[in-house]
């Protein structure tokens, strides 16, 4: 008896649900399931560092450096946190500074970028296109080009070792203005703005009462992107912060990799604590993020 006949008999004897699944699996072509398999494999690769970060946060240094390394959670989380606080007593203060910088920068970006995007999308004024093109051209400049002028300017206005140096310079980004202009131009009818003006509503009233409620998805997307970027800002903080009590959380964790034996367990515990606000924020706003990214691409 051939293998194909045996397979056919096995399928015939199987329950109806099993036969349906078997037929479905046989009908699937590689072009149908292969993209999903590639995406799942990529997702696992992307999530692996986060998984090992949380696993290593619960193990001692000797366990982490052993071969093979631990693949499941241990019981040394409290000891690692205690070691982290003992080595860097300002860790909780630094975590609070990172949160404050991220919240303040996000609030300013949402306000100023939405104002700029509204102006570029709904107002006709001389030089508008030229000004917008110049704003977009700033996105082509590499970040390292402005490092030295940035430090010199912060020193000149006495903003070194101050959170203002991390909040104010990034209060309005070219990307945020571009994103808001695209979204407002596609989601906000110009007739609605004109009708509000005819009813006697002021310009800022139109922005606050009409524009802001209608651009919620874009505001949520820009807010999430800005918060993550400000919260994880390592280079900017490294340039302007020299006092340990003014270090942000990324600087504190990096400072643990100094001379002597690196406390990888404490670093992993600190990284896990630091990334928790980002995971919570992303889980709460991921749907709005997808809505904002997809809606902003409706109209060029």
CSV table of C-alpha atoms in Angstrom, one decimal:
chain,number,residue,atom,x,y,z
A,1,UNK,CA,0.0,0.0,0.0
A,2,UNK,CA,1.4,3.4,-1.0
A,3,UNK,CA,2.0,6.3,1.3
A,4,UNK,CA,-0.5,8.5,-0.4
A,5,UNK,CA,-3.2,5.8,0.0
A,6,UNK,CA,-2.4,5.5,3.7
A,7,UNK,CA,-2.6,9.2,4.2
A,8,UNK,CA,-6.0,9.3,2.4
A,9,UNK,CA,-7.3,6.6,4.6
A,10,UNK,CA,-6.1,8.4,7.7
A,11,UNK,CA,-7.7,11.6,6.7
A,12,UNK,CA,-11.0,9.7,5.9
A,13,UNK,CA,-11.0,8.1,9.4
A,14,UNK,CA,-10.3,11.4,11.2
A,15,UNK,CA,-13.1,13.5,12.7
A,16,UNK,CA,-14.7,16.1,10.5
A,17,UNK,CA,-12.9,19.0,12.2
A,18,UNK,CA,-9.5,17.3,11.8
A,19,UNK,CA,-10.3,16.6,8.1
A,20,UNK,CA,-11.2,20.2,7.6
A,21,UNK,CA,-7.9,21.4,9.1
A,22,UNK,CA,-5.9,18.9,7.1
A,23,UNK,CA,-7.5,20.1,3.9
A,24,UNK,CA,-6.8,23.7,4.8
A,25,UNK,CA,-3.2,23.0,5.6
A,26,UNK,CA,-2.8,21.2,2.3
A,27,UNK,CA,-4.5,24.0,0.4
A,28,UNK,CA,-2.2,26.7,1.8
A,29,UNK,CA,0.6,27.7,-0.6
A,30,UNK,CA,4.1,28.8,0.6
A,31,UNK,CA,3.3,32.3,-0.7
A,32,UNK,CA,0.4,32.5,1.8
A,33,UNK,CA,2.1,31.3,5.0
A,34,UNK,CA,5.7,32.2,4.4
A,35,UNK,CA,5.3,36.0,5.0
A,36,UNK,CA,3.6,35.3,8.3
A,37,UNK,CA,6.4,32.9,9.3
A,38,UNK,CA,9.0,35.6,8.5
A,39,UNK,CA,7.2,38.2,10.5
A,40,UNK,CA,6.9,35.9,13.5
A,41,UNK,CA,10.5,35.0,13.3
A,42,UNK,CA,11.5,38.7,13.1
A,43,UNK,CA,9.2,39.5,16.1
A,44,UNK,CA,10.9,36.7,18.2
A,45,UNK,CA,14.3,38.1,17.3
A,46,UNK,CA,13.3,41.6,18.2
A,47,UNK,CA,11.7,40.5,21.5
A,48,UNK,CA,14.6,38.3,22.6
A,49,UNK,CA,16.8,41.1,24.1
A,50,UNK,CA,13.8,42.3,26.2
A,51,UNK,CA,13.2,38.8,27.4
A,52,UNK,CA,16.8,38.2,28.4
A,53,UNK,CA,16.9,41.6,30.1
A,54,UNK,CA,14.1,40.6,32.4
A,55,UNK,CA,15.5,37.2,32.9
A,56,UNK,CA,19.0,38.5,33.8
A,57,UNK,CA,17.5,41.0,36.2
A,58,UNK,CA,16.6,38.0,38.4
A,59,UNK,CA,20.0,36.3,38.4
A,60,UNK,CA,23.4,36.9,39.9
A,61,UNK,CA,26.5,37.9,38.0
A,62,UNK,CA,27.9,34.4,38.2
A,63,UNK,CA,24.7,32.9,36.7
A,64,UNK,CA,24.6,35.5,33.9
A,65,UNK,CA,28.2,34.9,32.9
A,66,UNK,CA,27.9,31.1,33.1
A,67,UNK,CA,27.7,28.9,29.9
A,68,UNK,CA,25.0,28.4,28.9
A,69,UNK,CA,23.3,31.5,30.3
A,70,UNK,CA,20.0,31.2,32.2
A,71,UNK,CA,16.9,31.0,30.1
A,72,UNK,CA,14.3,31.3,32.8
A,73,UNK,CA,13.7,33.6,35.7
A,74,UNK,CA,15.6,33.4,39.0
A,75,UNK,CA,15.2,34.7,42.5
A,76,UNK,CA,17.9,37.5,42.8
A,77,UNK,CA,15.8,40.4,41.6
A,78,UNK,CA,15.6,42.1,45.1
A,79,UNK,CA,19.4,41.6,45.6
A,80,UNK,CA,20.1,43.2,42.2
A,81,UNK,CA,17.9,46.2,42.9
A,82,UNK,CA,19.5,46.6,46.3
A,83,UNK,CA,23.0,46.5,44.7
A,84,UNK,CA,21.9,49.0,42.1
A,85,UNK,CA,20.7,51.5,44.7
A,86,UNK,CA,23.8,50.9,46.8
A,87,UNK,CA,26.1,51.6,43.8
A,88,UNK,CA,24.0,54.6,42.5
A,89,UNK,CA,22.0,56.2,45.3
A,90,UNK,CA,20.6,58.7,42.9
A,91,UNK,CA,18.9,56.1,40.7
A,92,UNK,CA,15.3,56.8,41.6
A,93,UNK,CA,16.0,60.6,41.4
A,94,UNK,CA,17.5,60.0,37.9
A,95,UNK,CA,14.5,57.9,36.9
A,96,UNK,CA,12.2,60.8,38.0
A,97,UNK,CA,14.3,63.2,36.0
A,98,UNK,CA,13.9,61.1,32.9
A,99,UNK,CA,10.2,61.0,33.3
A,100,UNK,CA,10.0,64.7,33.9
A,101,UNK,CA,12.1,65.5,30.8
A,102,UNK,CA,10.0,63.2,28.7
A,103,UNK,CA,6.6,64.5,29.9
A,104,UNK,CA,7.7,68.2,29.5
A,105,UNK,CA,9.2,67.7,26.1
A,106,UNK,CA,6.2,65.7,24.9
A,107,UNK,CA,3.7,68.4,26.1
A,108,UNK,CA,5.7,71.2,24.4
A,109,UNK,CA,6.0,69.2,21.2
A,110,UNK,CA,2.3,68.4,21.0
A,111,UNK,CA,1.4,72.1,21.5
A,112,UNK,CA,4.0,73.8,19.3
A,113,UNK,CA,4.0,71.2,16.5
A,114,UNK,CA,0.2,71.1,16.2
A,115,UNK,CA,0.2,74.9,16.0
A,116,UNK,CA,2.8,74.9,13.3
A,117,UNK,CA,1.2,72.1,11.4
A,118,UNK,CA,-2.2,73.9,11.6
A,119,UNK,CA,-0.6,77.1,10.3
A,120,UNK,CA,1.1,75.3,7.4
A,121,UNK,CA,-2.0,73.3,6.4
A,122,UNK,CA,-4.7,76.0,6.7
A,123,UNK,CA,-3.1,79.4,6.2
A,124,UNK,CA,-2.0,81.0,3.0
A,125,UNK,CA,0.9,83.4,3.6
A,126,UNK,CA,3.9,84.6,1.5
A,127,UNK,CA,6.8,82.2,1.6
A,128,UNK,CA,4.9,79.4,3.2
A,129,UNK,CA,6.2,76.7,0.9
A,130,UNK,CA,9.7,78.0,1.0
A,131,UNK,CA,9.7,78.1,4.8
A,132,UNK,CA,8.2,74.6,5.0
A,133,UNK,CA,10.9,73.3,2.6
A,134,UNK,CA,13.6,74.9,4.7
A,135,UNK,CA,12.1,73.2,7.8
A,136,UNK,CA,12.1,69.8,6.1
A,137,UNK,CA,15.7,70.4,5.0
A,138,UNK,CA,16.8,70.4,8.7
A,139,UNK,CA,15.8,66.8,8.9
A,140,UNK,CA,18.6,65.9,6.5
A,141,UNK,CA,21.4,67.2,8.8
A,142,UNK,CA,23.1,64.5,10.8
A,143,UNK,CA,22.7,64.8,14.6
A,144,UNK,CA,26.4,65.0,15.3
A,145,UNK,CA,26.8,68.2,13.3
A,146,UNK,CA,25.1,70.2,15.9
A,147,UNK,CA,26.7,68.7,19.0
A,148,UNK,CA,29.5,71.2,19.5
A,149,UNK,CA,27.3,74.3,18.9
A,150,UNK,CA,24.7,72.8,21.2
A,151,UNK,CA,27.1,72.4,24.1
A,152,UNK,CA,28.6,75.9,23.5
A,153,UNK,CA,25.2,77.4,23.5
A,154,UNK,CA,24.1,75.7,26.6
A,155,UNK,CA,27.3,76.8,28.4
A,156,UNK,CA,26.8,80.4,27.2
A,157,UNK,CA,23.3,80.6,28.6
A,158,UNK,CA,24.3,78.6,31.8
A,159,UNK,CA,22.0,75.7,31.1
A,160,UNK,CA,24.6,72.9,31.7
A,161,UNK,CA,23.5,70.4,34.3
A,162,UNK,CA,19.9,71.6,34.0
A,163,UNK,CA,16.9,69.7,32.6
A,164,UNK,CA,16.0,72.8,30.5
A,165,UNK,CA,18.9,71.8,28.2
A,166,UNK,CA,17.0,68.6,27.4
A,167,UNK,CA,13.5,70.0,27.2
A,168,UNK,CA,13.7,73.4,25.4
A,169,UNK,CA,15.9,72.6,22.4
A,170,UNK,CA,13.6,69.8,21.3
A,171,UNK,CA,10.4,71.6,22.1
A,172,UNK,CA,9.3,71.7,18.4
A,173,UNK,CA,10.6,69.1,16.0
A,174,UNK,CA,10.5,69.3,12.2
A,175,UNK,CA,9.2,65.8,12.1
A,176,UNK,CA,6.3,66.8,14.4
A,177,UNK,CA,5.4,69.8,12.3
A,178,UNK,CA,5.5,67.7,9.1
A,179,UNK,CA,3.3,65.0,10.6
A,180,UNK,CA,0.8,67.5,12.0
A,181,UNK,CA,0.6,69.3,8.6
A,182,UNK,CA,0.0,66.1,6.7
A,183,UNK,CA,-2.7,64.9,9.1
A,184,UNK,CA,-4.5,68.2,9.5
A,185,UNK,CA,-4.5,68.7,5.7
A,186,UNK,CA,-6.2,65.4,5.2
A,187,UNK,CA,-8.5,65.1,8.2
A,188,UNK,CA,-9.7,68.7,8.8
A,189,UNK,CA,-12.1,70.2,6.3
A,190,UNK,CA,-11.2,73.8,5.4
A,191,UNK,CA,-14.9,74.6,5.3
A,192,UNK,CA,-15.2,73.8,9.0
A,193,UNK,CA,-12.5,76.4,9.8
A,194,UNK,CA,-14.2,79.0,7.6
A,195,UNK,CA,-17.6,78.3,9.3
A,196,UNK,CA,-16.0,78.8,12.7
A,197,UNK,CA,-14.6,82.1,11.6
A,198,UNK,CA,-17.9,83.3,10.3
A,199,UNK,CA,-19.5,82.4,13.6
A,200,UNK,CA,-17.0,84.8,15.3
A,201,UNK,CA,-14.6,82.3,16.8
A,202,UNK,CA,-11.1,83.6,17.3
A,203,UNK,CA,-8.1,81.9,15.7
A,204,UNK,CA,-6.8,80.3,18.9
A,205,UNK,CA,-10.3,79.3,19.7
A,206,UNK,CA,-10.6,77.5,16.4
A,207,UNK,CA,-7.3,75.7,17.1
A,208,UNK,CA,-8.3,74.7,20.7
A,209,UNK,CA,-12.0,73.9,20.2
A,210,UNK,CA,-12.0,72.5,16.7
A,211,UNK,CA,-8.6,71.4,15.5
A,212,UNK,CA,-7.3,69.7,18.7
A,213,UNK,CA,-10.3,67.4,19.2
A,214,UNK,CA,-10.1,66.2,15.6
A,215,UNK,CA,-6.4,65.4,15.5
A,216,UNK,CA,-6.4,63.0,18.5
A,217,UNK,CA,-4.8,60.0,16.6
A,218,UNK,CA,-2.0,62.2,15.3
A,219,UNK,CA,-1.4,63.8,18.7
A,220,UNK,CA,-1.3,60.3,20.3
A,221,UNK,CA,1.3,59.1,17.7
A,222,UNK,CA,3.5,62.1,18.0
A,223,UNK,CA,3.3,62.1,21.8
A,224,UNK,CA,4.3,58.5,22.0
A,225,UNK,CA,7.3,58.9,19.6
A,226,UNK,CA,8.4,62.1,21.4
A,227,UNK,CA,8.1,60.5,24.8
A,228,UNK,CA,10.2,57.5,23.9
A,229,UNK,CA,12.8,59.6,22.2
A,230,UNK,CA,13.1,62.1,25.1
A,231,UNK,CA,13.0,59.3,27.8
A,232,UNK,CA,15.8,57.4,26.1
A,233,UNK,CA,17.9,60.5,25.2
A,234,UNK,CA,21.4,59.4,26.0
A,235,UNK,CA,23.7,61.5,23.8
A,236,UNK,CA,22.0,64.8,24.7
A,237,UNK,CA,22.2,64.1,28.4
A,238,UNK,CA,25.8,62.9,28.1
A,239,UNK,CA,26.7,66.3,26.5
A,240,UNK,CA,25.2,68.6,29.1
A,241,UNK,CA,25.1,66.6,32.4
A,242,UNK,CA,28.3,66.2,34.4
A,243,UNK,CA,27.0,66.0,37.9
A,244,UNK,CA,25.8,62.5,39.0
A,245,UNK,CA,22.7,63.8,40.8
A,246,UNK,CA,21.6,65.3,37.5
A,247,UNK,CA,22.1,62.1,35.5
A,248,UNK,CA,19.1,60.7,33.7
A,249,UNK,CA,18.4,57.0,33.9
A,250,UNK,CA,20.3,56.0,30.7
A,251,UNK,CA,23.4,57.8,32.0
A,252,UNK,CA,23.2,56.1,35.4
A,253,UNK,CA,23.0,52.6,33.9
A,254,UNK,CA,25.9,53.4,31.5
A,255,UNK,CA,28.0,54.7,34.4
A,256,UNK,CA,27.8,51.3,36.1
A,257,UNK,CA,30.0,49.9,33.3
A,258,UNK,CA,33.2,51.3,34.8
A,259,UNK,CA,36.3,49.8,36.3
A,260,UNK,CA,36.2,46.4,38.0
A,261,UNK,CA,33.6,43.7,37.6
A,262,UNK,CA,30.5,45.0,35.8
A,263,UNK,CA,27.3,44.3,37.8
A,264,UNK,CA,25.3,42.9,35.0
A,265,UNK,CA,22.5,41.8,37.3
A,266,UNK,CA,22.1,45.3,38.7
A,267,UNK,CA,22.3,46.8,35.2
A,268,UNK,CA,19.6,44.4,34.0
A,269,UNK,CA,17.4,45.2,36.9
A,270,UNK,CA,17.8,48.9,36.4
A,271,UNK,CA,17.1,48.5,32.7
A,272,UNK,CA,13.9,46.5,33.4
A,273,UNK,CA,12.7,49.1,35.8
A,274,UNK,CA,13.5,51.9,33.3
A,275,UNK,CA,11.7,50.2,30.4
A,276,UNK,CA,8.5,49.5,32.3
A,277,UNK,CA,7.0,52.9,31.8
A,278,UNK,CA,7.6,52.6,28.1
A,279,UNK,CA,6.0,49.2,27.9
A,280,UNK,CA,3.0,50.4,29.8
A,281,UNK,CA,2.7,53.5,27.6
A,282,UNK,CA,3.0,51.6,24.4
A,283,UNK,CA,0.5,48.9,25.5
A,284,UNK,CA,-2.0,51.7,26.4
A,285,UNK,CA,-1.5,53.7,23.2
A,286,UNK,CA,-0.5,51.2,20.5
A,287,UNK,CA,-3.9,51.3,18.9
A,288,UNK,CA,-3.9,55.1,18.6
A,289,UNK,CA,-0.3,54.9,17.2
A,290,UNK,CA,-1.4,52.6,14.4
A,291,UNK,CA,-4.4,54.8,13.7
A,292,UNK,CA,-2.3,57.9,13.5
A,293,UNK,CA,0.4,56.4,11.3
A,294,UNK,CA,-2.2,55.0,8.8
A,295,UNK,CA,-4.5,58.1,8.8
A,296,UNK,CA,-1.6,60.4,8.2
A,297,UNK,CA,-0.7,58.7,5.0
A,298,UNK,CA,-4.2,59.2,3.4
A,299,UNK,CA,-3.3,62.4,1.7
A,300,UNK,CA,0.1,63.8,0.6
